[in-house]
Short mmCIF file of C-alpha atoms and ligand atoms in Angstrom, two decimals:
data_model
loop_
_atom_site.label_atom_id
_atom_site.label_comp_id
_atom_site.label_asym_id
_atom_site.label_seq_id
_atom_site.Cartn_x
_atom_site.Cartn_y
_atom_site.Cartn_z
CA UNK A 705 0.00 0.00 0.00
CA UNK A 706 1.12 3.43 -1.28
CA UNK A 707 0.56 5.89 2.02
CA UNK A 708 -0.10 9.79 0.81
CA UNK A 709 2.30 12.32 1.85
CA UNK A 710 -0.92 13.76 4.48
CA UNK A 711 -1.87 10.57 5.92
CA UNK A 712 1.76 9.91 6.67
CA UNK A 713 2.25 13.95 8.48
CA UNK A 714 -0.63 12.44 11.13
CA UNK A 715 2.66 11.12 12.91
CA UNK A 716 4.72 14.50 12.80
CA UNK A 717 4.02 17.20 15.47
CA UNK A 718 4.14 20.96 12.75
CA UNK A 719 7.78 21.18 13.48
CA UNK A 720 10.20 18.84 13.04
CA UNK A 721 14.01 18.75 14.28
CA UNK A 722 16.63 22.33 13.69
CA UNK A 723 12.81 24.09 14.08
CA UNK A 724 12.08 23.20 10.31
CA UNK A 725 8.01 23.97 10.31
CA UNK A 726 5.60 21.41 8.85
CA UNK A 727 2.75 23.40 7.74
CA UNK A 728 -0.29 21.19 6.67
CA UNK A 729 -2.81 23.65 4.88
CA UNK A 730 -2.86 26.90 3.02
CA UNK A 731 -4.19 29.01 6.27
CA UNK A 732 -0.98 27.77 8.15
CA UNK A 733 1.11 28.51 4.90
CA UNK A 734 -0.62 32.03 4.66
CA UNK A 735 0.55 32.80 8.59
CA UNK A 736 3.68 31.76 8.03
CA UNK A 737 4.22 34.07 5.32
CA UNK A 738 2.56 36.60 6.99
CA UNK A 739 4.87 36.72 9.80
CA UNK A 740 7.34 36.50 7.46
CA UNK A 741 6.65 39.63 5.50
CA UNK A 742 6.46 41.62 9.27
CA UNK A 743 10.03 40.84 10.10
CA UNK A 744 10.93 41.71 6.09
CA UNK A 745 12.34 38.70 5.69
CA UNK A 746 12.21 37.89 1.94
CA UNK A 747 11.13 34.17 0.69
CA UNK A 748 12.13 32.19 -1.70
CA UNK A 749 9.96 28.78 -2.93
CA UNK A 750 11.34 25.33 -4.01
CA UNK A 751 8.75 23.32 -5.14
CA UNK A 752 9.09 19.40 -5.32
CA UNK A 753 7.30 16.25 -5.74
CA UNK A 754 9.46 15.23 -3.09
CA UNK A 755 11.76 11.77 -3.26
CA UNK A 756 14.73 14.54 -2.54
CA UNK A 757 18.10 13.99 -3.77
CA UNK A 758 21.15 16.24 -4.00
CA UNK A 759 19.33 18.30 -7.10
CA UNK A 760 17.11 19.13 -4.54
CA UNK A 761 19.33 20.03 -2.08
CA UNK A 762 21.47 22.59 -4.48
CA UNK A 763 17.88 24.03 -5.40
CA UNK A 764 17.51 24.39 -1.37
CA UNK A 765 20.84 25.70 -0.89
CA UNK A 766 20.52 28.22 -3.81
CA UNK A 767 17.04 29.78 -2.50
CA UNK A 768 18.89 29.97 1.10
CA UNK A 769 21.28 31.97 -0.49
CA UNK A 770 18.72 34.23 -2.38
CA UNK A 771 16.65 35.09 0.36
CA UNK A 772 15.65 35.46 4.17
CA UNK A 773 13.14 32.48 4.45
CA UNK A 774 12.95 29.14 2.85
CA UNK A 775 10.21 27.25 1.85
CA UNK A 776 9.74 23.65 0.38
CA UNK A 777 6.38 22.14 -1.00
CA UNK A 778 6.19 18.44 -1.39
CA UNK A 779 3.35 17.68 -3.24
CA UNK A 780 3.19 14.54 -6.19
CA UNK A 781 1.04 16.71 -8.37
CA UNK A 782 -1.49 14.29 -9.75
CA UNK A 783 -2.82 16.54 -12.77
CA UNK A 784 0.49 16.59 -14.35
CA UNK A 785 0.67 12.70 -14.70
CA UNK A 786 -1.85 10.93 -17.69
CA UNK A 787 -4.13 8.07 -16.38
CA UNK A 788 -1.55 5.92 -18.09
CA UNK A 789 1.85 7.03 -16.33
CA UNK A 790 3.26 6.38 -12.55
CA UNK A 791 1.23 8.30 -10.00
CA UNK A 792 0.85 5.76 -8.05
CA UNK A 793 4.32 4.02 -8.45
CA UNK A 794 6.22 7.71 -8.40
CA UNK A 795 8.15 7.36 -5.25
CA UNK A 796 7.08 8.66 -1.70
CA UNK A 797 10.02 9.24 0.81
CA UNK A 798 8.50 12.01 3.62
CA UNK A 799 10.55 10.57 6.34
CA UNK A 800 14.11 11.01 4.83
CA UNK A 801 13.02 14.27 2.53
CA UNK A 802 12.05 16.23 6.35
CA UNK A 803 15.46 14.64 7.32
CA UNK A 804 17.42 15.95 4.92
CA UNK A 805 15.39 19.33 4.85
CA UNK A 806 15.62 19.62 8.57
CA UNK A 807 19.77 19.11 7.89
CA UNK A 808 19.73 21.57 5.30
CA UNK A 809 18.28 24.27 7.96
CA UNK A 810 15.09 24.70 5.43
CA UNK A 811 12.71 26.98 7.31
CA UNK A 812 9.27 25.42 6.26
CA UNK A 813 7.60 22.53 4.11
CA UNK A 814 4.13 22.73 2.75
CA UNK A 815 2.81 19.37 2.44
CA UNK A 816 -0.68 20.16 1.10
CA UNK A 817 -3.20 17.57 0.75
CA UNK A 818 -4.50 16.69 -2.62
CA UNK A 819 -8.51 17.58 -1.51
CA UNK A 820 -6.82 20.96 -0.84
CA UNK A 821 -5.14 22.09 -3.75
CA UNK A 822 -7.63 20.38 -5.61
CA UNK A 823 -11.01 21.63 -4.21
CA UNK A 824 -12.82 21.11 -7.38
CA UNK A 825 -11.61 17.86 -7.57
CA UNK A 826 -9.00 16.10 -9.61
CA UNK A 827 -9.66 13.13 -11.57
CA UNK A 828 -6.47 12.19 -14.14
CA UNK A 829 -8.59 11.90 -16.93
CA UNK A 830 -8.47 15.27 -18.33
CA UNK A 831 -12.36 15.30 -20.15
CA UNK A 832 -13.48 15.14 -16.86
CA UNK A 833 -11.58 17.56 -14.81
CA UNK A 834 -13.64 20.48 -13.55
CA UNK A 835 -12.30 23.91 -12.70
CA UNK A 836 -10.01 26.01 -13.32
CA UNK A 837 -6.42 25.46 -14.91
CA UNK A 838 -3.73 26.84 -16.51
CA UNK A 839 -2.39 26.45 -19.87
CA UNK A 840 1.11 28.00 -21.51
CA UNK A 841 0.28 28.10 -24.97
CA UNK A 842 2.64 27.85 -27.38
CA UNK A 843 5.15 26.32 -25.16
CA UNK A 844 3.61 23.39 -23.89
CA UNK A 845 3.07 21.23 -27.14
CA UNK A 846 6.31 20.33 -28.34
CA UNK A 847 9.25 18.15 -26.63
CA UNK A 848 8.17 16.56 -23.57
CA UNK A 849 4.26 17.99 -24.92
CA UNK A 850 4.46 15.70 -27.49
CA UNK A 851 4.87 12.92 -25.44
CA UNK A 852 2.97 13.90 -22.00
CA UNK A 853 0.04 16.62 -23.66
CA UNK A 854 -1.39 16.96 -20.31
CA UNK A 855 1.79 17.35 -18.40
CA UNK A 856 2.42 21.38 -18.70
CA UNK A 857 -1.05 21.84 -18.21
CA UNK A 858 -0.67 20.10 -14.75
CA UNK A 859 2.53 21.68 -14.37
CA UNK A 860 1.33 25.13 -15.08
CA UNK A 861 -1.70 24.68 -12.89
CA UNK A 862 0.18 23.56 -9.70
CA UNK A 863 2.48 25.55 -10.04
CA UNK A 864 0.33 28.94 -9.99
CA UNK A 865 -1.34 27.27 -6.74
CA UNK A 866 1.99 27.17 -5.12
CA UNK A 867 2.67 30.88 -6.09
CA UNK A 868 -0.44 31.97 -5.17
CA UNK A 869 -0.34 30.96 -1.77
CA UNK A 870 3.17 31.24 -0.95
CA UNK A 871 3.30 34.71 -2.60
CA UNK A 872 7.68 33.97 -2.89
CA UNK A 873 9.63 37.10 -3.56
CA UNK A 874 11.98 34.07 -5.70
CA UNK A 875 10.88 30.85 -7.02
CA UNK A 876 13.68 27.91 -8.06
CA UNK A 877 13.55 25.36 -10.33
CA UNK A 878 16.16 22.94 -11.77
CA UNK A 879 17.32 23.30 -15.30
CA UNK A 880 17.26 19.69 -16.09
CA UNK A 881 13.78 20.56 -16.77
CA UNK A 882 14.44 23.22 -19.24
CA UNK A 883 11.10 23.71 -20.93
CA UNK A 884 9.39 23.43 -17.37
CA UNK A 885 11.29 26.41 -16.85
CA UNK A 886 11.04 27.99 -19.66
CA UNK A 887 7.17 27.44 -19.34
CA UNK A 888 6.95 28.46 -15.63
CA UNK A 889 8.82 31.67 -16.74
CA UNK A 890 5.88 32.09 -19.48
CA UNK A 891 2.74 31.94 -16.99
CA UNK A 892 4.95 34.36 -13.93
CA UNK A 893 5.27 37.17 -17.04
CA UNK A 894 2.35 36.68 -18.27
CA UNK A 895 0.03 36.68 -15.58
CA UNK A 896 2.17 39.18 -14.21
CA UNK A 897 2.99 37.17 -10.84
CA UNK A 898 5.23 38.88 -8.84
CA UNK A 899 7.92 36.08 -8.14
CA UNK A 900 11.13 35.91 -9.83
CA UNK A 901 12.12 32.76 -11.23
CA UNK A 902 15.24 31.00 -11.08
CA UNK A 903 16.97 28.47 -12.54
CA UNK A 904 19.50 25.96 -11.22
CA UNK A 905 22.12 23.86 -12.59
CA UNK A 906 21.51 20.43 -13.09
CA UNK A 907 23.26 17.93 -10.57
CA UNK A 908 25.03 14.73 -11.85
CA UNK A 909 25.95 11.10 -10.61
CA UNK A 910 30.04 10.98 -10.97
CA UNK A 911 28.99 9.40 -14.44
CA UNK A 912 27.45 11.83 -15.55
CA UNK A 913 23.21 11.07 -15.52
CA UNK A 914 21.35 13.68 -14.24
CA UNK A 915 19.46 13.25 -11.30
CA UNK A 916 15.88 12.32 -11.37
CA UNK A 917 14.02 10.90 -8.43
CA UNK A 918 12.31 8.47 -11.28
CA UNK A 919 16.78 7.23 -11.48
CA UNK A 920 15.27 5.13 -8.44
CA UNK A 921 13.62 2.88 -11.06
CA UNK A 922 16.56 1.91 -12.80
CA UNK A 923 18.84 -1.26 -12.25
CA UNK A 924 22.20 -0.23 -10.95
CA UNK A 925 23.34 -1.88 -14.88
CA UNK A 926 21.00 0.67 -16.40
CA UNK A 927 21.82 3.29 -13.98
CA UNK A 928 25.29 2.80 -15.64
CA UNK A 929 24.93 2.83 -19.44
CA UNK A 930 22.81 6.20 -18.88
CA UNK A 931 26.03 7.69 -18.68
CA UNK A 932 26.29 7.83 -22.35
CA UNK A 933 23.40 9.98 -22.22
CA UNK A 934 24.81 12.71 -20.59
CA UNK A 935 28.06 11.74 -22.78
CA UNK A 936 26.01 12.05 -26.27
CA UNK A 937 25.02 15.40 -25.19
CA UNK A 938 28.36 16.38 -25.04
CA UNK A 939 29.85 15.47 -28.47
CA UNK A 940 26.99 17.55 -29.51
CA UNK A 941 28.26 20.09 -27.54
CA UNK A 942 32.11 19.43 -28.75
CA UNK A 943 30.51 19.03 -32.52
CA UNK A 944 29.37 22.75 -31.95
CA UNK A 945 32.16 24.14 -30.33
CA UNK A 946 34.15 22.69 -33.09
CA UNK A 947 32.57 24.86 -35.34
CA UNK A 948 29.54 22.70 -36.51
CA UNK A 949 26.34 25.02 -36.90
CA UNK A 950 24.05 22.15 -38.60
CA UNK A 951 21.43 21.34 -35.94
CA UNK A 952 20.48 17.76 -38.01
CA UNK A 953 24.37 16.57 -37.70
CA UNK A 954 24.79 17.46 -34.18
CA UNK A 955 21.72 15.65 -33.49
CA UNK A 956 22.66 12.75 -35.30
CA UNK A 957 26.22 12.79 -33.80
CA UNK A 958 24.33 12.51 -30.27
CA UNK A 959 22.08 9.63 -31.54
CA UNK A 960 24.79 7.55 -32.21
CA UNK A 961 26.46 7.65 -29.38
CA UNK A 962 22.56 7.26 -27.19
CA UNK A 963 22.45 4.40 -29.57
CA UNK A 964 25.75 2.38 -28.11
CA UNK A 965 23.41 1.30 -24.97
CA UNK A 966 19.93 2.43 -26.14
CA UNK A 967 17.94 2.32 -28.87
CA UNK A 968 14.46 3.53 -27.89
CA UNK A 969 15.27 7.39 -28.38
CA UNK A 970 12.17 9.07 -28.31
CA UNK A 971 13.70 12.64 -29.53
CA UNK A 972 16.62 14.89 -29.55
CA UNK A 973 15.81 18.10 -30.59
CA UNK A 974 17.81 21.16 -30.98
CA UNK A 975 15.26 24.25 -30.08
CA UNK A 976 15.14 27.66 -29.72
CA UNK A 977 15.77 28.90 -26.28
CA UNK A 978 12.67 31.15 -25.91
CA UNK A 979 10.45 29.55 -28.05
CA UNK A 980 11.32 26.09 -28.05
CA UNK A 981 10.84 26.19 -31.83
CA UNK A 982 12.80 23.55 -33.63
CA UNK A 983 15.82 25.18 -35.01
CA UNK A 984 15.86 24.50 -39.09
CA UNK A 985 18.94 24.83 -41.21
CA UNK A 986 21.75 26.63 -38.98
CA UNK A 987 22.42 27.56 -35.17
CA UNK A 988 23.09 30.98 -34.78
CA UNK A 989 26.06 31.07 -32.40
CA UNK A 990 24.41 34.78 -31.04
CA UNK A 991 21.14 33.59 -29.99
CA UNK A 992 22.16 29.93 -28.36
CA UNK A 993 20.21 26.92 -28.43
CA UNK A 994 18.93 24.14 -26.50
CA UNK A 995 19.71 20.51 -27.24
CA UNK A 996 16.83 18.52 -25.19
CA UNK A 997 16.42 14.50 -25.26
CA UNK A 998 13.95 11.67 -24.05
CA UNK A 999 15.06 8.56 -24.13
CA UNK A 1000 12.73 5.19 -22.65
CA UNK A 1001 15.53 3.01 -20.71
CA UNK A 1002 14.26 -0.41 -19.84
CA UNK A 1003 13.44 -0.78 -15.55
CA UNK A 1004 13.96 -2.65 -12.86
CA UNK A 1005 9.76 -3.78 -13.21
CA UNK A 1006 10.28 -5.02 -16.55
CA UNK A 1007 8.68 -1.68 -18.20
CA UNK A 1008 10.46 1.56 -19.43
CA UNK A 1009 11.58 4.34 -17.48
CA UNK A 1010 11.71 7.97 -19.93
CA UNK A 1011 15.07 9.61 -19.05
CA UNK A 1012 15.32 13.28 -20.13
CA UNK A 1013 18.30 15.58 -19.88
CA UNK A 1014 19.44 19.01 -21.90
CA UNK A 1015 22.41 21.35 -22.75
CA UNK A 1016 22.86 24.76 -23.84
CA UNK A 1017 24.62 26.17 -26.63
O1 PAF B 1364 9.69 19.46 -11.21
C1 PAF B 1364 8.86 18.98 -10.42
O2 PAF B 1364 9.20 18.29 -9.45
C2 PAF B 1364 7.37 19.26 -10.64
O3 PAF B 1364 7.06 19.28 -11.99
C3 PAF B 1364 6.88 20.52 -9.93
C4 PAF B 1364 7.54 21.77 -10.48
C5 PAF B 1364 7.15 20.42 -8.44
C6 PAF B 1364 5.37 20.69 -10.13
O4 PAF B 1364 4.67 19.61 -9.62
#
């Protein structure tokens, strides 16, 4: 049996060790802030789906350096994941994420229940969602939109809630989720939010895979041949630097080398870094680019586990 982040915070008193707060519901959230804004400390928000690992903790460490206050959400989103995908299997780890936030010095985590964030309800199949939501147009359709077309949707949505009613003077997020970021940028300017958004580097195993709390569904074998993941992305890198401008051989460069260890590449795609518009013909060296990648590794349950990662040009 899967326990839910709220059933398990019945067995933790609001604040656990180092005086990290555990705050429950928006009310306590919106008192803590409160007070917050009295003394003039500044806030900054991480938000997570929890499972913490060292990403995390440099996303944690970055917002302590940003601002005053420091607040965490853990919350496994559920409108961001397709009937089809791993809601239920996405992994739940309270006990050791307060641990490590409590050694971190975090100030507060909002562990919101899903009735509350959701008061219109939330079923996963999106024709029969009620209420409101929030969609980045433009932005949310390609890459990982292809794939997941109800994921930035989710994203967007939960992610307004958060801001909302945290009201963070900053707001970090980790770049190995580029066009989360790039979309999460889109909705703060656009419906003129008054966070600023940041973005962190992405943290990576010695070998070089990114860190994903989904990494926990991979076979230590697996775990190791991702490497050339993170290693494909930079030939691509080393094609460009080289002088290569031709978005089609860089990609292809990257393929092959994905393609030692796994074959089930869903896309590598070498976008624009504001649009996320597939760059045609030639990179121009003045306005960048972002290489982005899926690929579907097998798992330790016999199934696939989608493994994405990025790099700028
Ligand atoms: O990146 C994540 O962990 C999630 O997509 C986020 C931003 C916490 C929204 O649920």
């Amino acid at each position: 049996m899967i326990l839910r982040p709220h059933s398990f915070l019945r067995l933790y008193s609001s604040t656990a060790g180092n005086g990290l707060k555990i705050l429950r519901t928006i009310s306590e959230v919106r008192a803590w802030r409160r007070t917050a804004l009295e003394s003039s400390q500044d806030v900054s928000l991480v938000p997570t789906m929890g499972a913490l690992h060292s990403g995390h903790e440099a996303l944690v460490q970055a917002a302590k350096s940003l601002t005053d206050k420091t607040i965490v959400s853990i919350f496994v989103n559920p409108s961001q994941f397709a009937p089809t995908e791993d809601l239920d299997q996405y992994p739940r780890t309270l006990d050791s994420d307060l641990e490590l936030l409590t050694r971190l010095g975090a100030d507060a985590v909002f562990v919101p229940s899903v009735e509350d964030l959701y008061p219109s309800g939330i079923p996963l199949d999106q024709s029969r969602q009620v209420g409101a939501f929030v969609t980045v147009q433009g932005l949310s359709e390609q890459l990982e939109g292809q794939v997941r077309p109800q994921f930035f949707r989710g994203v967007a949505t939960v992610v307004t809630k958060l801001l909302n009613i945290v009201e963070p003077e900053r707001v970090l997020f980790g770049q190995k989720d580029a066009q989360q970021c790039v979309v999460v940028k889109r909705l703060v300017k656009d419906l003129h939010i008054n966070s600023v958004v940041h973005v962190v580097p992405t943290v990576r195993e010695a070998s070089g895979l990114a860190l994903s709390s989904r990494n926990a569904y991979l076979t230590e074998q697996v775990r190791q041949d991702a490497a050339v993941i993170y290693a494909g992305l930079n030939q691509g890198l080393e094609l460009y630097r080289s002088g290569e401008t031709n978005p089609e051989l860089i990609i292809n460069r990257i393929k092959d080398t994905i393609k030692t260890k796994f074959n089930d590449i869903e896309y590598v795609t070498v976008s624009d870094l504001e649009t996320l518009q597939d760059i045609k013909g030639k990179i121009w060296p003045i306005k960048g680019a972002l290489i982005s990648l899926a690929v579907r590794v097998p798992n330790q349950f016999g199934d696939q586990t989608r493994l994405i990662d990025n790099i700028l040009l």
